[in-house]
Structures are given as C-alpha cells and as structure tokens.
C-alpha cells in the first residue's frame, strides 16, 4: 500500500475542441491535442529544450513559498492514500495505484513547486498490451492464466511521475593509506612457502567532481527501484512543461520535497566521490582515514516522466505493472505457479539422480 501518495488537478487548464466543443486530450507520440468526439487534432506548439534552465537550490530553499509555486488542486485516494492531480475535463478518474474511483469533490488546493520540463507520452494506451504480453511470456513459473488475467482484466492509467534532478560542484580533501601487495618466501624445508603481504604508505589528495542531473524520483506510488528498472529516459527530447501535454492524464503530486530529495542526491554523490577517492589512491588496497567534502553551485529542477500503471487481481491479490511510456520497458510484480515450481524441482532432482547413477556406473 502506498502511504500519503498524492494526485493533482490541472486547475482550470481544460481544452475544448474548436470544431465541436468537446474536451481535448493529448495524443501520445504527437504534438497534438485530439478530440475523441469528432477526431480533430489541434497542434501544440511545444518548446524543445536546447538550454536547460535550473533553479538555485539555496535561493529557492530560503524563499520556497514565493518562487515558482502555484495553487494546485490535489485529490487523495480514500483507499490507499495516493495523492495526485488530473485534468478536470476527465469524466471519471481512478487511483493509478489501487484503481479505486476518485471523488473529485474531495479535491483541495495546495501550493506546489511547478515542473520545469517533461517528457510527453510517446506510446498510446492501445499499445501497452503488446509490451506487457512480451514481458509476461518471459516470466518463468507464471500461472497459465496470468496472461489472460493481466491483459484482459487489467485497469491502466497514464501517470506523469515527478522527479527532482540536482547539479552540484563538489570538492573533497582526503587522507588515507595505499596498500601495494608483494610476495615473499618464508619458512624452510617443508614449511617453505610464498605469502602475499601488503606494504602500506600514507597518502592524501583532492577530488573535484561535477555532478549533472542526479535524478531522485519524488513519487510514493512508484519506488526508486521501479523507476530504475524501466529506465533509460531520453532526456534530450524533454520539452518545457505545458499543461496541454497533461490533458487526459493523471499527474502525481511530488511526495518528497526538494530538501529531502537533495539529501538523497547527496548520498548518491558521496558514493561516487568515495569511488573516485579509492581510484585516486590506487594500489591494490585502500584505506580512507578522513574526507572533507564541500558542495557548491547546487541547482535543481522538477521534471515529469510518463509511465503507464496497470493493476489486476489474481487470487484476490492486487498486482501491478509499470511501463515506460517512452520506450515500452516493463517491470512489475506477478504471482508464481506452485505446481510449475514443484515440477521444476522434481525434474531437477530426477536429472541429479540420473547424473549420480551414470557417474557411479560409468564414471
């Protein structure tokens, strides 16, 4: 269950078809808003990103209430607590996590940092089944009925997932020891042998590293592990945030604020700095006694990434699929067939017994 996960209404930014007046929604893989009623396409003059502009972290942290925030309607799922925003023109909306119908009258306003850029949906919802079918067919020990349940009884939603990205210049001074292995012969007679020993020497140094776009998912609907499993993302195709690309889709509210996200990003950076220190020390073994790190020129931005979330029930348990709506990469959880696992174990034991019999008789 997702705890305190949030959905956001795209305010009054609803778009009507100029031909028939029906609601328009973004058509994945295009630069158009599409009318399902009369079929008309209305172009979106999207702005491709040539020079990404980012916000100064320290300045924003001091003035978070006044910079780049907007009153946004948020709605919470009464079943799992997921909180999101969505296009008010959508006639019915379900929670992207547990598929519970959302009650629009429950929506409330909250000031939120606005996304700077996004990757629009590229794959349509009609194409998701084929990607899921391939993924399921590669799952060993899946129940035979899984494909029919997952593909035909599923509920799916297109969701924009919020992510923070951070840049930082880092400077690190360290002290430690470098260990160089060497071999020596010890003992006499039958006890004569070669041993590997290490010669240690004191070292110190400086590491200067610049980090660009360290990504931290700000979602509680989708875990960091899931986002990693469905990456990579074609960031070179990001466009400036435009609510027209959100039309017809749900947008999850960020549930990790920029300060918490920065702490997670620093942890990632520190791991890379540690690796760089060990590489800088060299030798066969390394010891680090102290390190003093400084972070400067920290920049950040909020971006939205497109994901299809699909859920289905098997034996009264809820399972989820997640699909990268740019590449079609799939991950998820699924049930296992006890019968298939038992059959595989039995088959393995039979093969082992045959191998032992063969070795004993012909080996």
C-alpha positions as CSV (number, residue, x, y, z in Angstrom):
1,X,0.0,0.0,0.0
2,X,1.2,3.5,-0.8
3,X,1.2,5.9,2.1
4,X,0.3,9.5,1.7
5,X,0.8,9.3,-2.1
6,X,-0.9,12.4,-3.9
7,X,-2.9,13.2,-7.4
8,X,-3.2,16.9,-8.7
9,X,-5.9,18.6,-10.8
10,X,-4.6,20.6,-13.7
11,X,-6.7,23.5,-12.4
12,X,-8.8,25.4,-15.0
13,X,-6.5,24.4,-17.9
14,X,-9.0,22.4,-19.8
15,X,-9.0,22.5,-23.6
16,X,-12.1,22.4,-25.9
17,X,-12.2,21.3,-29.5
18,X,-12.6,24.4,-31.7
19,X,-14.8,22.3,-34.1
20,X,-17.3,20.6,-31.7
21,X,-16.5,22.0,-28.3
22,X,-15.7,18.5,-26.7
23,X,-12.8,18.1,-24.3
24,X,-9.4,17.6,-25.9
25,X,-6.7,15.3,-24.6
26,X,-3.1,14.9,-25.5
27,X,-2.4,12.3,-28.3
28,X,0.7,10.3,-27.3
29,X,3.6,10.4,-29.7
30,X,2.5,13.6,-31.4
31,X,2.4,17.3,-30.9
32,X,-1.4,17.4,-31.0
33,X,-4.4,17.6,-28.7
34,X,-7.0,15.1,-30.0
35,X,-10.8,15.2,-29.9
36,X,-12.3,11.7,-29.4
37,X,-15.7,13.0,-30.4
38,X,-15.1,14.5,-33.9
39,X,-11.5,13.3,-34.5
40,X,-10.0,16.8,-34.9
41,X,-6.3,17.3,-34.0
42,X,-5.2,20.7,-32.6
43,X,-1.4,21.4,-32.7
44,X,0.7,22.0,-29.6
45,X,3.5,24.5,-30.3
46,X,5.8,22.8,-27.9
47,X,9.2,24.3,-27.0
48,X,12.0,21.8,-27.3
49,X,14.7,22.1,-24.7
50,X,18.0,23.4,-26.1
51,X,19.4,25.1,-22.9
52,X,18.0,23.6,-19.7
53,X,17.4,26.3,-17.1
54,X,17.7,25.2,-13.5
55,X,16.9,26.8,-10.1
56,X,19.4,27.8,-7.5
57,X,18.9,25.5,-4.5
58,X,20.0,27.8,-1.7
59,X,17.9,30.7,-3.0
60,X,14.8,28.6,-3.5
61,X,15.2,27.0,-0.1
62,X,15.1,30.4,1.6
63,X,12.1,31.6,-0.4
64,X,10.2,28.4,-1.2
65,X,6.8,30.0,-0.5
66,X,7.2,32.7,-3.1
67,X,9.2,31.3,-6.0
68,X,7.7,29.3,-8.9
69,X,4.9,27.8,-6.8
70,X,1.2,27.7,-7.9
71,X,-2.0,26.8,-6.1
72,X,-2.9,23.4,-7.4
73,X,-5.8,21.1,-6.7
74,X,-4.9,17.8,-5.1
75,X,-7.1,14.7,-4.6
76,X,-6.3,11.8,-2.2
77,X,-7.4,8.2,-2.7
78,X,-9.6,7.2,0.3
79,X,-8.4,3.6,0.0
80,X,-4.6,3.8,-0.3
81,X,-3.8,7.5,0.4
82,X,-2.4,8.1,-3.1
83,X,-2.5,11.9,-3.9
84,X,-2.5,13.1,-7.5
85,X,-3.5,15.9,-9.9
86,X,-5.6,15.3,-13.0
87,X,-7.3,17.1,-15.9
88,X,-10.7,18.3,-14.6
89,X,-12.2,17.5,-18.0
90,X,-11.8,13.8,-17.4
91,X,-15.3,12.4,-16.6
92,X,-14.1,9.6,-14.4
93,X,-10.8,9.0,-12.7
94,X,-9.4,6.0,-10.8
95,X,-6.5,5.9,-8.4
96,X,-3.4,4.9,-10.5
97,X,-2.2,2.7,-7.7
98,X,-5.2,0.7,-6.5
99,X,-7.9,1.5,-9.1
100,X,-10.3,2.9,-6.6
101,X,-12.7,5.6,-8.1
102,X,-11.6,9.1,-7.0
103,X,-14.1,11.5,-5.7
104,X,-13.5,14.9,-7.4
105,X,-15.4,16.8,-4.7
106,X,-12.6,15.7,-2.2
107,X,-10.0,17.9,-4.0
108,X,-8.3,20.6,-2.1
109,X,-5.8,23.3,-3.0
110,X,-2.1,23.2,-2.1
111,X,0.8,25.4,-3.2
112,X,3.3,23.3,-5.2
113,X,6.6,23.8,-7.0
114,X,5.8,23.7,-10.7
115,X,7.6,21.3,-13.0
116,X,10.1,22.9,-15.4
117,X,10.2,20.2,-18.1
118,X,8.6,17.0,-19.1
119,X,8.8,14.0,-21.4
120,X,5.4,13.7,-23.2
121,X,3.8,10.3,-23.5
122,X,5.0,8.6,-26.7
123,X,3.3,5.2,-26.5
124,X,-0.5,5.1,-26.7
125,X,-2.6,3.1,-24.2
126,X,-3.6,0.7,-27.0
127,X,0.0,-0.4,-27.4
128,X,0.6,-1.3,-23.8
129,X,-0.9,-4.8,-24.1
130,X,1.7,-5.9,-26.6
131,X,4.6,-4.8,-24.3
132,X,3.0,-6.5,-21.3
133,X,2.4,-9.7,-23.3
134,X,6.1,-10.0,-24.1
135,X,7.1,-9.3,-20.5
136,X,4.7,-12.0,-19.2
137,X,5.8,-14.6,-21.7
138,X,9.3,-14.3,-20.3
139,X,8.3,-14.9,-16.7
140,X,9.2,-18.4,-15.6
141,X,6.8,-20.2,-13.3
142,X,4.0,-17.8,-14.0
143,X,0.5,-19.3,-13.8
144,X,-1.0,-20.3,-17.2
145,X,-4.0,-18.0,-16.6
146,X,-1.8,-15.0,-15.8
147,X,-1.7,-13.6,-19.4
148,X,-5.5,-13.6,-19.7
149,X,-6.0,-12.0,-16.3
150,X,-3.2,-9.4,-16.7
151,X,-4.1,-8.4,-20.2
152,X,-7.9,-8.6,-20.3
153,X,-8.9,-7.9,-16.7
154,X,-6.4,-5.1,-16.1
155,X,-7.1,-1.4,-15.4
156,X,-4.5,1.1,-16.5
157,X,-3.8,4.8,-16.2
158,X,-1.2,7.1,-17.8
159,X,0.6,8.9,-15.0
160,X,3.2,11.6,-15.0
161,X,5.7,10.8,-12.3
162,X,7.5,13.8,-10.6
163,X,11.3,13.6,-10.3
164,X,13.9,16.0,-8.9
165,X,17.2,16.5,-10.6
166,X,20.3,18.1,-9.0
167,X,23.6,19.5,-10.2
168,X,26.5,20.3,-7.8
169,X,30.2,21.1,-7.9
170,X,32.0,19.1,-5.2
171,X,35.5,19.4,-3.7
172,X,36.9,16.7,-1.4
173,X,40.1,16.6,0.6
174,X,41.1,13.2,1.9
175,X,43.8,11.3,3.8
176,X,44.4,7.6,3.9
177,X,46.7,4.8,3.0
178,X,47.7,3.0,-0.2
179,X,48.4,-0.7,0.0
180,X,50.7,-2.4,-2.5
181,X,50.8,-6.2,-2.5
182,X,54.1,-8.1,-2.9
183,X,55.1,-11.7,-2.5
184,X,57.8,-13.1,-0.3
185,X,59.1,-16.5,0.5
186,X,59.1,-17.6,4.1
187,X,59.9,-20.7,6.1
188,X,62.4,-23.5,5.4
189,X,62.2,-27.1,4.2
190,X,58.6,-28.5,4.1
191,X,57.3,-25.2,5.6
192,X,58.8,-23.1,2.8
193,X,56.0,-21.2,1.1
194,X,55.1,-17.9,-0.7
195,X,53.0,-15.4,1.1
196,X,51.3,-12.2,-0.1
197,X,51.9,-9.2,2.0
198,X,50.9,-5.5,1.8
199,X,53.2,-2.5,2.1
200,X,51.2,0.5,3.3
201,X,52.1,4.1,2.7
202,X,50.4,7.3,3.7
203,X,48.5,9.3,1.1
204,X,46.4,12.4,0.8
205,X,44.7,14.1,-2.1
206,X,42.0,16.2,-3.6
207,X,39.0,15.2,-5.7
208,X,37.0,17.7,-7.8
209,X,33.8,16.3,-9.3
210,X,30.8,18.0,-11.0
211,X,27.5,16.1,-10.9
212,X,24.9,16.8,-13.6
213,X,21.2,15.7,-13.3
214,X,21.4,13.3,-10.4
215,X,17.8,12.1,-10.5
216,X,15.6,11.4,-7.4
217,X,12.1,10.1,-8.0
218,X,9.6,12.2,-5.9
219,X,6.9,9.5,-6.1
220,X,5.5,7.3,-3.5
221,X,3.3,5.5,-6.0
222,X,6.4,4.2,-7.8
223,X,9.6,3.2,-5.9
224,X,13.1,4.3,-6.9
225,X,13.7,0.6,-7.8
226,X,10.8,0.5,-10.3
227,X,11.9,3.8,-11.9
228,X,15.4,2.3,-12.3
229,X,14.1,-0.9,-13.8
230,X,12.1,1.0,-16.5
231,X,14.8,3.5,-17.4
232,X,16.5,4.8,-19.6
233,X,14.8,8.1,-20.3
234,X,15.5,10.1,-23.5
235,X,16.1,13.4,-21.7
236,X,17.3,15.1,-24.9
237,X,13.7,15.1,-26.0
238,X,12.3,16.9,-23.0
239,X,10.0,19.9,-23.7
240,X,9.1,22.8,-21.5
241,X,6.3,22.0,-19.1
242,X,3.0,22.6,-20.8
243,X,-0.4,21.6,-19.3
244,X,-1.6,20.6,-22.8
245,X,0.7,17.6,-22.6
246,X,-1.0,16.7,-19.3
247,X,-4.5,16.8,-20.7
248,X,-6.2,13.4,-20.3
249,X,-3.6,12.1,-17.9
250,X,-3.0,11.9,-14.2
251,X,0.0,13.8,-12.6
252,X,1.2,12.5,-9.3
253,X,2.0,15.2,-6.7
254,X,5.6,15.1,-5.6
255,X,5.6,13.5,-2.1
256,X,9.3,14.0,-1.5
257,X,10.2,17.7,-1.1
258,X,13.2,19.3,-2.7
259,X,15.2,19.3,0.6
260,X,14.6,15.6,1.2
261,X,15.4,14.9,-2.5
262,X,18.7,16.8,-2.2
263,X,19.7,14.7,0.8
264,X,19.1,11.6,-1.3
265,X,21.0,13.1,-4.2
266,X,24.0,14.0,-1.9
267,X,24.1,10.4,-0.7
268,X,24.4,9.2,-4.4
269,X,27.1,11.8,-5.0
270,X,29.0,10.8,-1.9
271,X,29.1,7.2,-3.1
272,X,30.6,8.3,-6.4
273,X,33.1,10.5,-4.5
274,X,34.1,7.5,-2.4
275,X,34.7,5.5,-5.5
276,X,36.8,8.4,-7.0
277,X,38.9,8.5,-3.8
278,X,39.7,4.8,-4.0
279,X,40.6,5.2,-7.7
280,X,42.8,8.2,-6.9
281,X,44.7,6.3,-4.1
282,X,45.4,3.4,-6.4
283,X,47.4,0.4,-5.4
284,X,46.0,-3.0,-4.5
285,X,44.2,-1.9,-1.3
286,X,43.0,1.4,0.1
287,X,42.2,2.8,3.5
288,X,40.4,6.2,3.9
289,X,41.0,7.9,7.2
290,X,39.3,11.2,6.7
291,X,37.5,13.2,4.0
292,X,36.2,16.7,3.9
293,X,33.5,17.4,1.3
294,X,32.0,20.7,0.1
295,X,29.1,21.2,-2.2
296,X,28.6,24.4,-4.2
297,X,26.6,25.9,-7.1
298,X,23.8,23.4,-6.3
299,X,21.0,23.6,-8.9
300,X,17.7,21.7,-9.2
301,X,14.6,21.3,-11.3
302,X,11.4,19.3,-11.1
303,X,10.5,17.2,-14.2
304,X,7.7,14.9,-15.1
305,X,8.2,11.4,-16.7
306,X,5.4,9.4,-18.3
307,X,4.5,5.9,-17.0
308,X,1.6,3.6,-17.6
309,X,0.4,1.9,-14.4
310,X,-1.7,-1.2,-14.8
311,X,-3.2,-3.3,-12.0
312,X,-5.1,-6.6,-12.0
313,X,-6.3,-9.0,-9.3
314,X,-5.2,-12.7,-9.2
315,X,-6.5,-14.9,-6.4
316,X,-7.8,-11.9,-4.6
317,X,-4.4,-10.2,-4.5
318,X,-3.6,-6.9,-6.3
319,X,-0.6,-6.9,-8.7
320,X,1.0,-4.0,-10.7
321,X,2.7,-3.4,-14.0
322,X,4.7,-0.3,-14.8
323,X,5.5,0.7,-18.4
324,X,7.9,3.4,-19.6
325,X,5.7,5.4,-21.9
326,X,8.7,6.4,-24.0
327,X,10.4,3.1,-24.6
328,X,7.9,0.4,-23.6
329,X,10.2,-1.1,-21.0
330,X,8.1,-3.1,-18.4
331,X,8.5,-4.2,-14.9
332,X,6.1,-5.3,-12.2
333,X,5.1,-8.0,-9.7
334,X,3.3,-11.2,-10.5
335,X,2.1,-14.4,-8.9
336,X,4.0,-17.7,-9.1
337,X,2.7,-21.2,-10.0
338,X,3.3,-23.6,-7.2
339,X,2.7,-26.5,-9.5
340,X,5.3,-25.3,-12.0
341,X,7.9,-24.7,-9.3
342,X,7.3,-28.2,-7.8
343,X,7.5,-29.7,-11.3
344,X,10.8,-27.9,-11.9
345,X,12.3,-29.1,-8.6
346,X,11.2,-32.6,-9.2
347,X,12.7,-32.6,-12.7
348,X,15.9,-31.2,-11.3
349,X,16.1,-34.0,-8.7
350,X,15.5,-36.6,-11.3
351,X,18.3,-35.2,-13.5
352,X,20.6,-35.1,-10.5
353,X,19.8,-38.7,-9.6
354,X,20.4,-39.8,-13.2
355,X,23.8,-38.0,-13.2
356,X,24.9,-39.7,-10.0
357,X,23.8,-43.1,-11.3
358,X,25.7,-42.5,-14.5
359,X,28.9,-41.5,-12.7
360,X,28.7,-44.4,-10.3
361,X,28.2,-46.9,-13.2
362,X,30.3,-45.5,-16.0
363,X,32.5,-42.8,-14.4
